[in-house]
Amino acid sequence: MPTRRSPVRALMFEAPWQMPLREVEAPQPGPGEVLIRVRAAGVCGSDVHGFTGSTGRRRPGVIMGHEFCGTVEALGEGVSGHAVGERVVVQPIISDGTCPECRAGRPNLCLNRRGIGWSVNGGYAEFVSVPGQNALPLPDEVGWQEGALVEPLAVALHAANLTPLSVGDTAVVLGAGPVGLLTVLALRLRGAGRVIVSDLSGHRLDLARRMGADEVIHAGEVDPVETVRARTGGRGADAVLEVVGITATARQSVLMVRNGGNVTWVGNSAPAVEVPMQEVVTREVTVRGAYAFVEEFPRAVELLRSERVDVTPLIELVAPLADGPVLVHDLARGTLDAVKVVLEP
Ligand SMILES: [Zn+2]
C-alpha cells in the first residue's frame, strides 16, 4: 500500500491534447472507500475524444479511466464486504441511491450522477480509491485484460436490453468500435436472426465478422441506408443501434429502420446532431437513448466467467501505463487503429 510519502504514477489530463504521466499524491481510501491497485484499464473512445476537447466530456485535472479492474489494497473506515487482496472490477457510475431515479431502479440516470474516471479520478493510475459499493468481485476465471472489458460489455448489454427485438429480427449496428462490436455479441444473445455491421474501417469490419456479424457494410464504399434497404427487401431493419454519435450515423439510423421500427442511440460524441424528424414521425419510428448499465454490469461479469461471450479478439494492444500518453495521442490523431487498448499500470 502506498503511503502519503510515496507518490504514485498516473496519467493526468492537464489540457486538451496533454495527458502526461505524472507522479501524484498517493490516494488514501476515505470512509466507505477501498484503495485499488489497478491491474488493467481499457482506453475508451470517450476518453480519446475527451482528450482532444472535442466533446467536452472530460475536465482537466481529472485522471481518466473508467474501464478497470485490480486488487483491493486497503479498506477505508466502515467498509464491509471487501477484503485486502480481493480481485475486483470497478462499476464506474456513482449514484446517490436516494433520488427518484435511483429509487425507481435506474441508478444510471441518478439526478446526482457522477463517474469514476470523469467526475472523480479513475483507473489510468497505479492506485485509485473508489466507493466500496462500486467494486464488484471479479472471479478468478476472468483475466485482468478481460476484466477491463466488463464495463463496455455492460454498456452493450444495456443497449441491447433496451431495444425491442423478437427472435430472428434483423438488427444493424452502426459503428464497429469496441461497444459496437460488443453490441454484436449482445444482439446475438438477445436472439437477433441477422446482425449487419456498418463501419468505415475494413479492419474493424473483419473483426465484426469474427464477433458474429452475419453481414458487413463498408460505409466508405457503399451507401449504408440503400444497402440495408436493398438487403431487407426494401423494408428496412427491425432495429438499428447507433454506436458512433455523429450526424451521419444518427441520420442513417433513422433512415434505414423499418416503419414502426426501433432505433437505439448509444454513441455519445457530437453534442448535437441533425436528423430527419419527419421520417421519425410519419413512419412511427421509436428513437431511444441508452446510457451505461444497471444490472447488466454484474451480468457482464457472469457472461465472461461462464465463457458465454469472448471479448478477447477486441484487445489489440496491451501496454504499460507509461505508454498511455503516446497511445492516446495516436488514437486521437487516427494514426493508431487498435480497437481496444488496455493499459497495465
Ligand atoms: Zn440517484
mmCIF file of C-alpha atoms and ligand atoms in Angstrom:
data_model
loop_
_atom_site.group_PDB
_atom_site.id
_atom_site.type_symbol
_atom_site.label_atom_id
_atom_site.label_comp_id
_atom_site.label_asym_id
_atom_site.label_seq_id
_atom_site.Cartn_x
_atom_site.Cartn_y
_atom_site.Cartn_z
ATOM 1 C CA MET A 1 0.000 0.000 0.000
ATOM 2 C CA PRO A 2 1.315 3.458 -0.847
ATOM 3 C CA THR A 3 1.907 5.905 1.969
ATOM 4 C CA ARG A 4 1.496 9.658 1.814
ATOM 5 C CA ARG A 5 5.220 9.861 1.215
ATOM 6 C CA SER A 6 5.286 7.615 -1.839
ATOM 7 C CA PRO A 7 3.662 9.219 -4.872
ATOM 8 C CA VAL A 8 2.004 7.047 -7.469
ATOM 9 C CA ARG A 9 2.134 7.317 -11.227
ATOM 10 C CA ALA A 10 -0.944 8.387 -13.151
ATOM 11 C CA LEU A 11 -1.945 9.892 -16.487
ATOM 12 C CA MET A 12 -3.047 13.416 -15.621
ATOM 13 C CA PHE A 13 -5.370 15.148 -18.091
ATOM 14 C CA GLU A 14 -4.000 18.686 -17.911
ATOM 15 C CA ALA A 15 -5.403 20.313 -21.050
ATOM 16 C CA PRO A 16 -6.671 19.237 -24.470
ATOM 17 C CA TRP A 17 -4.027 17.036 -26.127
ATOM 18 C CA GLN A 18 -1.978 16.967 -22.905
ATOM 19 C CA MET A 19 -2.153 13.946 -20.628
ATOM 20 C CA PRO A 20 1.370 13.193 -19.404
ATOM 21 C CA LEU A 21 2.476 10.529 -16.956
ATOM 22 C CA ARG A 22 2.849 12.311 -13.605
ATOM 23 C CA GLU A 23 3.720 11.394 -10.073
ATOM 24 C CA VAL A 24 0.733 12.324 -7.954
ATOM 25 C CA GLU A 25 -0.053 12.155 -4.275
ATOM 26 C CA ALA A 26 -0.962 8.622 -3.268
ATOM 27 C CA PRO A 27 -4.734 8.261 -2.946
ATOM 28 C CA GLN A 28 -5.945 7.282 0.517
ATOM 29 C CA PRO A 29 -9.203 5.376 0.978
ATOM 30 C CA GLY A 30 -11.709 7.667 2.663
ATOM 31 C CA PRO A 31 -14.645 6.429 4.722
ATOM 32 C CA GLY A 32 -16.535 3.789 2.765
ATOM 33 C CA GLU A 33 -13.844 3.607 0.102
ATOM 34 C CA VAL A 34 -11.451 0.907 -0.989
ATOM 35 C CA LEU A 35 -7.974 1.527 -2.354
ATOM 36 C CA ILE A 36 -7.404 -0.412 -5.552
ATOM 37 C CA ARG A 37 -4.148 -1.356 -7.216
ATOM 38 C CA VAL A 38 -5.091 -1.108 -10.882
ATOM 39 C CA ARG A 39 -4.100 -4.177 -12.921
ATOM 40 C CA ALA A 40 -5.723 -3.334 -16.252
ATOM 41 C CA ALA A 41 -7.511 -0.266 -17.609
ATOM 42 C CA GLY A 42 -9.169 -0.048 -21.007
ATOM 43 C CA VAL A 43 -8.894 3.071 -23.145
ATOM 44 C CA CYS A 44 -12.388 4.219 -24.123
ATOM 45 C CA GLY A 45 -13.243 6.294 -27.181
ATOM 46 C CA SER A 46 -14.888 8.800 -24.848
ATOM 47 C CA ASP A 47 -11.518 9.284 -23.155
ATOM 48 C CA VAL A 48 -9.798 9.750 -26.506
ATOM 49 C CA HIS A 49 -12.373 12.298 -27.674
ATOM 50 C CA GLY A 50 -12.398 13.936 -24.259
ATOM 51 C CA PHE A 51 -8.605 14.176 -24.516
ATOM 52 C CA THR A 52 -8.927 16.296 -27.668
ATOM 53 C CA GLY A 53 -11.514 18.530 -26.004
ATOM 54 C CA SER A 54 -13.982 17.923 -28.862
ATOM 55 C CA THR A 55 -16.824 16.540 -26.748
ATOM 56 C CA GLY A 56 -16.487 18.489 -23.525
ATOM 57 C CA ARG A 57 -16.932 15.204 -21.649
ATOM 58 C CA ARG A 58 -13.626 15.401 -19.756
ATOM 59 C CA ARG A 59 -12.372 18.164 -17.450
ATOM 60 C CA PRO A 60 -8.693 18.986 -16.989
ATOM 61 C CA GLY A 61 -7.341 17.947 -13.611
ATOM 62 C CA VAL A 62 -9.016 14.556 -13.584
ATOM 63 C CA ILE A 63 -7.375 11.176 -14.044
ATOM 64 C CA MET A 64 -9.435 9.355 -16.681
ATOM 65 C CA GLY A 65 -10.087 5.626 -16.924
ATOM 66 C CA HIS A 66 -13.475 4.052 -16.194
ATOM 67 C CA GLU A 67 -12.882 0.529 -17.535
ATOM 68 C CA PHE A 68 -10.638 -1.110 -14.991
ATOM 69 C CA CYS A 69 -10.047 -3.866 -12.507
ATOM 70 C CA GLY A 70 -7.473 -4.681 -9.879
ATOM 71 C CA THR A 71 -6.880 -5.818 -6.336
ATOM 72 C CA VAL A 72 -8.084 -4.277 -3.095
ATOM 73 C CA GLU A 73 -5.032 -2.928 -1.282
ATOM 74 C CA ALA A 74 -6.616 -1.194 1.704
ATOM 75 C CA LEU A 75 -10.010 -0.560 3.237
ATOM 76 C CA GLY A 76 -11.288 2.822 4.371
ATOM 77 C CA GLU A 77 -13.212 3.328 7.574
ATOM 78 C CA GLY A 78 -16.522 1.492 7.764
ATOM 79 C CA VAL A 79 -16.041 -0.669 4.678
ATOM 80 C CA SER A 80 -17.646 -4.082 4.891
ATOM 81 C CA GLY A 81 -17.906 -6.858 2.355
ATOM 82 C CA HIS A 82 -14.418 -6.362 0.961
ATOM 83 C CA ALA A 83 -11.065 -7.843 1.857
ATOM 84 C CA VAL A 84 -7.482 -6.865 1.150
ATOM 85 C CA GLY A 85 -6.170 -8.885 -1.783
ATOM 86 C CA GLU A 86 -9.619 -9.370 -3.311
ATOM 87 C CA ARG A 87 -9.886 -9.191 -7.118
ATOM 88 C CA VAL A 88 -12.425 -6.561 -8.121
ATOM 89 C CA VAL A 89 -13.784 -4.804 -11.185
ATOM 90 C CA VAL A 90 -14.981 -1.225 -10.811
ATOM 91 C CA GLN A 91 -18.511 -0.216 -11.781
ATOM 92 C CA PRO A 92 -17.856 3.474 -12.537
ATOM 93 C CA ILE A 93 -21.287 5.073 -12.056
ATOM 94 C CA ILE A 94 -21.621 6.743 -8.655
ATOM 95 C CA SER A 95 -25.277 7.249 -7.710
ATOM 96 C CA ASP A 96 -26.788 8.684 -4.542
ATOM 97 C CA GLY A 97 -29.252 5.845 -4.002
ATOM 98 C CA THR A 98 -31.914 8.251 -2.762
ATOM 99 C CA CYS A 99 -33.169 10.324 -5.707
ATOM 100 C CA PRO A 100 -36.382 9.384 -7.574
ATOM 101 C CA GLU A 101 -34.465 7.696 -10.407
ATOM 102 C CA CYS A 102 -32.372 5.631 -8.019
ATOM 103 C CA ARG A 103 -35.484 4.661 -6.078
ATOM 104 C CA ALA A 104 -37.097 3.651 -9.379
ATOM 105 C CA GLY A 105 -34.219 1.269 -10.075
ATOM 106 C CA ARG A 106 -32.367 3.485 -12.541
ATOM 107 C CA PRO A 107 -29.126 4.486 -10.791
ATOM 108 C CA ASN A 108 -27.548 5.022 -14.225
ATOM 109 C CA LEU A 109 -29.882 8.020 -14.535
ATOM 110 C CA CYS A 110 -29.310 9.297 -10.983
ATOM 111 C CA LEU A 111 -30.045 13.008 -10.609
ATOM 112 C CA ASN A 112 -26.721 13.362 -8.802
ATOM 113 C CA ARG A 113 -24.820 11.001 -11.054
ATOM 114 C CA ARG A 114 -21.046 11.153 -11.044
ATOM 115 C CA GLY A 115 -18.499 8.955 -12.725
ATOM 116 C CA ILE A 116 -15.227 7.368 -11.744
ATOM 117 C CA GLY A 117 -12.840 8.418 -14.494
ATOM 118 C CA TRP A 118 -14.605 11.666 -15.411
ATOM 119 C CA SER A 119 -16.115 13.328 -12.292
ATOM 120 C CA VAL A 120 -13.551 11.804 -9.947
ATOM 121 C CA ASN A 121 -10.183 10.172 -10.557
ATOM 122 C CA GLY A 122 -10.196 6.874 -12.420
ATOM 123 C CA GLY A 123 -8.025 3.966 -13.420
ATOM 124 C CA TYR A 124 -5.228 5.447 -15.525
ATOM 125 C CA ALA A 125 -3.119 5.196 -12.395
ATOM 126 C CA GLU A 126 -1.261 2.692 -10.281
ATOM 127 C CA PHE A 127 -3.713 3.212 -7.417
ATOM 128 C CA VAL A 128 -7.165 4.737 -7.076
ATOM 129 C CA SER A 129 -9.700 4.958 -4.259
ATOM 130 C CA VAL A 130 -13.325 4.222 -5.115
ATOM 131 C CA PRO A 131 -16.520 3.774 -3.084
ATOM 132 C CA GLY A 132 -16.614 0.208 -1.773
ATOM 133 C CA GLN A 133 -20.010 -0.374 -3.362
ATOM 134 C CA ASN A 134 -18.516 0.365 -6.794
ATOM 135 C CA ALA A 135 -16.053 -2.517 -6.506
ATOM 136 C CA LEU A 136 -17.565 -5.844 -7.564
ATOM 137 C CA PRO A 137 -15.887 -9.215 -7.148
ATOM 138 C CA LEU A 138 -14.026 -10.362 -10.262
ATOM 139 C CA PRO A 139 -13.965 -14.172 -10.438
ATOM 140 C CA ASP A 140 -10.579 -15.859 -10.850
ATOM 141 C CA GLU A 141 -11.722 -17.238 -14.226
ATOM 142 C CA VAL A 142 -11.843 -13.718 -15.671
ATOM 143 C CA GLY A 143 -8.380 -12.405 -16.510
ATOM 144 C CA TRP A 144 -7.310 -8.818 -15.874
ATOM 145 C CA GLN A 145 -7.494 -7.787 -19.515
ATOM 146 C CA GLU A 146 -10.967 -9.292 -19.869
ATOM 147 C CA GLY A 147 -11.897 -7.569 -16.617
ATOM 148 C CA ALA A 148 -11.137 -4.258 -18.301
ATOM 149 C CA LEU A 149 -13.808 -5.129 -20.891
ATOM 150 C CA VAL A 150 -16.614 -5.648 -18.353
ATOM 151 C CA GLU A 151 -17.704 -2.008 -18.486
ATOM 152 C CA PRO A 152 -18.061 -1.658 -22.283
ATOM 153 C CA LEU A 153 -19.682 -5.106 -22.411
ATOM 154 C CA ALA A 154 -22.227 -3.924 -19.834
ATOM 155 C CA VAL A 155 -22.926 -0.837 -21.972
ATOM 156 C CA ALA A 156 -23.591 -3.069 -24.976
ATOM 157 C CA LEU A 157 -25.832 -5.428 -22.984
ATOM 158 C CA HIS A 158 -27.855 -2.474 -21.699
ATOM 159 C CA ALA A 159 -28.341 -1.067 -25.208
ATOM 160 C CA ALA A 160 -29.483 -4.476 -26.448
ATOM 161 C CA ASN A 161 -31.792 -4.916 -23.446
ATOM 162 C CA LEU A 162 -33.484 -1.567 -24.090
ATOM 163 C CA THR A 163 -34.071 -2.377 -27.766
ATOM 164 C CA PRO A 164 -37.316 -4.244 -28.500
ATOM 165 C CA LEU A 165 -36.324 -7.306 -30.508
ATOM 166 C CA SER A 166 -38.029 -10.547 -31.475
ATOM 167 C CA VAL A 167 -36.132 -13.756 -32.079
ATOM 168 C CA GLY A 168 -34.975 -13.762 -35.680
ATOM 169 C CA ASP A 169 -35.172 -9.997 -36.205
ATOM 170 C CA THR A 170 -32.692 -8.133 -38.379
ATOM 171 C CA ALA A 171 -30.561 -5.658 -36.435
ATOM 172 C CA VAL A 172 -27.984 -3.190 -37.718
ATOM 173 C CA VAL A 173 -25.058 -1.882 -35.688
ATOM 174 C CA LEU A 174 -23.632 1.412 -36.934
ATOM 175 C CA GLY A 175 -20.026 1.695 -35.814
ATOM 176 C CA ALA A 176 -17.586 -1.147 -35.143
ATOM 177 C CA GLY A 177 -15.681 0.341 -32.234
ATOM 178 C CA PRO A 178 -15.424 -1.660 -29.010
ATOM 179 C CA VAL A 179 -19.002 -1.005 -27.874
ATOM 180 C CA GLY A 180 -20.361 -1.597 -31.380
ATOM 181 C CA LEU A 181 -18.556 -4.927 -31.609
ATOM 182 C CA LEU A 182 -19.698 -5.920 -28.130
ATOM 183 C CA THR A 183 -23.225 -4.949 -29.193
ATOM 184 C CA VAL A 184 -22.948 -7.639 -31.876
ATOM 185 C CA LEU A 185 -22.366 -10.192 -29.106
ATOM 186 C CA ALA A 186 -25.257 -8.761 -27.098
ATOM 187 C CA LEU A 187 -27.665 -8.871 -30.061
ATOM 188 C CA ARG A 188 -26.700 -12.480 -30.696
ATOM 189 C CA LEU A 189 -27.525 -13.338 -27.087
ATOM 190 C CA ARG A 190 -30.764 -11.395 -27.457
ATOM 191 C CA GLY A 191 -31.908 -13.582 -30.345
ATOM 192 C CA ALA A 192 -31.301 -11.432 -33.405
ATOM 193 C CA GLY A 193 -31.530 -13.555 -36.530
ATOM 194 C CA ARG A 194 -29.324 -11.382 -38.630
ATOM 195 C CA VAL A 195 -26.793 -8.805 -37.478
ATOM 196 C CA ILE A 196 -25.404 -6.325 -40.003
ATOM 197 C CA VAL A 197 -22.495 -4.045 -39.078
ATOM 198 C CA SER A 198 -21.525 -0.845 -40.890
ATOM 199 C CA ASP A 199 -18.226 0.979 -40.462
ATOM 200 C CA LEU A 200 -15.602 2.869 -42.453
ATOM 201 C CA SER A 201 -12.733 0.575 -41.436
ATOM 202 C CA GLY A 202 -12.156 -2.701 -43.248
ATOM 203 C CA HIS A 203 -10.076 -3.878 -40.310
ATOM 204 C CA ARG A 204 -12.942 -3.307 -37.890
ATOM 205 C CA LEU A 205 -15.427 -4.971 -40.228
ATOM 206 C CA ASP A 206 -13.219 -8.068 -40.330
ATOM 207 C CA LEU A 207 -13.333 -8.068 -36.555
ATOM 208 C CA ALA A 208 -17.124 -7.645 -36.666
ATOM 209 C CA ARG A 209 -17.370 -10.871 -38.650
ATOM 210 C CA ARG A 210 -15.191 -12.627 -36.086
ATOM 211 C CA MET A 211 -17.508 -11.357 -33.354
ATOM 212 C CA GLY A 212 -20.524 -12.895 -35.073
ATOM 213 C CA ALA A 213 -21.817 -10.341 -37.578
ATOM 214 C CA ASP A 214 -23.604 -12.030 -40.485
ATOM 215 C CA GLU A 215 -23.017 -9.212 -42.924
ATOM 216 C CA VAL A 216 -20.898 -6.101 -43.045
ATOM 217 C CA ILE A 217 -21.209 -2.829 -44.933
ATOM 218 C CA HIS A 218 -18.186 -0.748 -45.830
ATOM 219 C CA ALA A 219 -19.700 2.706 -45.391
ATOM 220 C CA GLY A 220 -16.894 4.319 -47.370
ATOM 221 C CA GLU A 221 -17.721 2.299 -50.467
ATOM 222 C CA VAL A 222 -21.498 1.963 -50.494
ATOM 223 C CA ASP A 223 -24.424 3.879 -49.050
ATOM 224 C CA PRO A 224 -25.386 2.093 -45.812
ATOM 225 C CA VAL A 225 -29.036 3.190 -45.995
ATOM 226 C CA GLU A 226 -29.558 1.947 -49.553
ATOM 227 C CA THR A 227 -27.659 -1.243 -48.768
ATOM 228 C CA VAL A 228 -29.741 -2.108 -45.708
ATOM 229 C CA ARG A 229 -32.950 -1.321 -47.554
ATOM 230 C CA ALA A 230 -31.867 -3.487 -50.508
ATOM 231 C CA ARG A 231 -30.897 -6.364 -48.230
ATOM 232 C CA THR A 232 -34.240 -6.274 -46.393
ATOM 233 C CA GLY A 233 -36.450 -6.306 -49.460
ATOM 234 C CA GLY A 234 -36.935 -2.551 -49.279
ATOM 235 C CA ARG A 235 -38.481 -2.681 -45.833
ATOM 236 C CA GLY A 236 -35.614 -1.629 -43.572
ATOM 237 C CA ALA A 237 -34.141 -3.209 -40.445
ATOM 238 C CA ASP A 238 -36.230 -4.099 -37.412
ATOM 239 C CA ALA A 239 -33.737 -2.439 -35.089
ATOM 240 C CA VAL A 240 -30.765 -0.133 -35.553
ATOM 241 C CA LEU A 241 -28.199 0.623 -32.871
ATOM 242 C CA GLU A 242 -26.122 3.753 -33.432
ATOM 243 C CA VAL A 243 -22.771 3.417 -31.671
ATOM 244 C CA VAL A 244 -20.850 6.385 -33.078
ATOM 245 C CA GLY A 245 -22.622 9.560 -32.001
ATOM 246 C CA ILE A 246 -22.415 11.873 -35.009
ATOM 247 C CA THR A 247 -24.921 13.287 -37.512
ATOM 248 C CA ALA A 248 -24.015 10.935 -40.381
ATOM 249 C CA THR A 249 -24.780 7.734 -38.482
ATOM 250 C CA ALA A 250 -27.677 9.210 -36.495
ATOM 251 C CA ARG A 251 -29.315 10.097 -39.830
ATOM 252 C CA GLN A 252 -28.605 6.641 -41.204
ATOM 253 C CA SER A 253 -30.141 5.006 -38.137
ATOM 254 C CA VAL A 254 -33.447 6.796 -38.677
ATOM 255 C CA LEU A 255 -33.475 6.264 -42.447
ATOM 256 C CA MET A 256 -32.622 2.543 -42.500
ATOM 257 C CA VAL A 257 -35.029 1.304 -39.825
ATOM 258 C CA ARG A 258 -38.340 -0.150 -40.955
ATOM 259 C CA ASN A 259 -41.680 1.567 -40.440
ATOM 260 C CA GLY A 260 -42.546 1.205 -36.773
ATOM 261 C CA GLY A 261 -39.017 0.008 -36.036
ATOM 262 C CA ASN A 262 -36.722 0.813 -33.148
ATOM 263 C CA VAL A 263 -33.575 2.915 -33.092
ATOM 264 C CA THR A 264 -31.283 2.958 -30.078
ATOM 265 C CA TRP A 265 -28.635 5.642 -29.770
ATOM 266 C CA VAL A 266 -25.617 4.550 -27.788
ATOM 267 C CA GLY A 267 -22.987 6.765 -29.426
ATOM 268 C CA ASN A 268 -22.145 9.844 -27.397
ATOM 269 C CA SER A 269 -19.776 12.116 -29.254
ATOM 270 C CA ALA A 270 -21.210 15.166 -31.020
ATOM 271 C CA PRO A 271 -23.168 17.294 -28.529
ATOM 272 C CA ALA A 272 -25.898 17.787 -31.162
ATOM 273 C CA VAL A 273 -26.872 16.015 -34.384
ATOM 274 C CA GLU A 274 -29.378 16.755 -37.147
ATOM 275 C CA VAL A 275 -31.826 14.011 -38.060
ATOM 276 C CA PRO A 276 -34.822 13.867 -40.438
ATOM 277 C CA MET A 277 -37.599 14.263 -37.907
ATOM 278 C CA GLN A 278 -40.358 13.750 -40.477
ATOM 279 C CA GLU A 279 -39.078 10.206 -41.059
ATOM 280 C CA VAL A 280 -39.482 9.526 -37.357
ATOM 281 C CA VAL A 281 -42.982 10.978 -37.246
ATOM 282 C CA THR A 282 -44.521 9.684 -40.456
ATOM 283 C CA ARG A 283 -43.047 6.195 -40.168
ATOM 284 C CA GLU A 284 -43.638 5.904 -36.408
ATOM 285 C CA VAL A 285 -40.010 5.202 -35.634
ATOM 286 C CA THR A 286 -39.086 4.947 -31.968
ATOM 287 C CA VAL A 287 -35.744 6.513 -31.071
ATOM 288 C CA ARG A 288 -34.326 5.994 -27.591
ATOM 289 C CA GLY A 289 -31.087 6.671 -25.806
ATOM 290 C CA ALA A 290 -29.126 4.066 -23.886
ATOM 291 C CA TYR A 291 -26.671 5.135 -21.214
ATOM 292 C CA ALA A 292 -24.366 2.973 -19.138
ATOM 293 C CA PHE A 293 -25.995 -0.019 -17.442
ATOM 294 C CA VAL A 294 -27.833 -1.221 -14.382
ATOM 295 C CA GLU A 295 -27.988 -4.945 -13.656
ATOM 296 C CA GLU A 296 -26.043 -5.540 -16.868
ATOM 297 C CA PHE A 297 -22.747 -4.883 -15.078
ATOM 298 C CA PRO A 298 -22.753 -7.986 -12.847
ATOM 299 C CA ARG A 299 -24.256 -9.924 -15.738
ATOM 300 C CA ALA A 300 -21.322 -8.938 -17.927
ATOM 301 C CA VAL A 301 -19.006 -10.375 -15.271
ATOM 302 C CA GLU A 302 -21.000 -13.600 -15.216
ATOM 303 C CA LEU A 303 -21.101 -13.907 -19.023
ATOM 304 C CA LEU A 304 -17.307 -13.652 -19.062
ATOM 305 C CA ARG A 305 -16.906 -16.108 -16.192
ATOM 306 C CA SER A 306 -19.155 -18.674 -17.866
ATOM 307 C CA GLU A 307 -17.490 -18.043 -21.247
ATOM 308 C CA ARG A 308 -20.808 -17.286 -22.913
ATOM 309 C CA VAL A 309 -19.009 -14.435 -24.665
ATOM 310 C CA ASP A 310 -15.429 -13.987 -25.802
ATOM 311 C CA VAL A 311 -14.209 -10.401 -25.795
ATOM 312 C CA THR A 312 -10.527 -11.153 -26.316
ATOM 313 C CA PRO A 313 -10.494 -10.504 -30.110
ATOM 314 C CA LEU A 314 -11.087 -6.818 -29.313
ATOM 315 C CA ILE A 315 -7.942 -6.463 -27.243
ATOM 316 C CA GLU A 316 -5.470 -5.485 -29.931
ATOM 317 C CA LEU A 317 -2.854 -3.724 -27.851
ATOM 318 C CA VAL A 318 -1.712 -4.177 -24.252
ATOM 319 C CA ALA A 319 0.843 -1.684 -22.985
ATOM 320 C CA PRO A 320 2.295 -0.293 -19.768
ATOM 321 C CA LEU A 321 0.756 2.856 -18.288
ATOM 322 C CA ALA A 322 3.819 4.851 -19.322
ATOM 323 C CA ASP A 323 2.930 4.262 -22.987
ATOM 324 C CA GLY A 324 -0.540 5.728 -22.409
ATOM 325 C CA PRO A 325 0.222 9.335 -23.422
ATOM 326 C CA VAL A 326 1.605 8.333 -26.828
ATOM 327 C CA LEU A 327 -1.084 5.722 -27.472
ATOM 328 C CA VAL A 328 -3.990 8.034 -26.607
ATOM 329 C CA HIS A 329 -2.423 10.737 -28.767
ATOM 330 C CA ASP A 330 -2.106 8.315 -31.706
ATOM 331 C CA LEU A 331 -5.673 7.068 -31.227
ATOM 332 C CA ALA A 332 -6.890 10.678 -31.238
ATOM 333 C CA ARG A 333 -4.922 11.516 -34.383
ATOM 334 C CA GLY A 334 -6.136 8.345 -36.054
ATOM 335 C CA THR A 335 -2.646 7.019 -36.705
ATOM 336 C CA LEU A 336 -3.367 4.013 -34.469
ATOM 337 C CA ASP A 337 -6.390 1.836 -35.321
ATOM 338 C CA ALA A 338 -6.321 -0.580 -32.385
ATOM 339 C CA VAL A 339 -9.896 -1.394 -31.400
ATOM 340 C CA LYS A 340 -9.237 -1.796 -27.679
ATOM 341 C CA VAL A 341 -6.069 -0.670 -25.977
ATOM 342 C CA VAL A 342 -5.561 -1.969 -22.443
ATOM 343 C CA LEU A 343 -3.062 -0.280 -20.139
ATOM 344 C CA GLU A 344 -1.391 -2.251 -17.388
ATOM 345 C CA PRO A 345 -0.188 0.130 -14.654
HETATM 346 ZN ZN ZN B 1 -29.884 8.992 -7.515
#
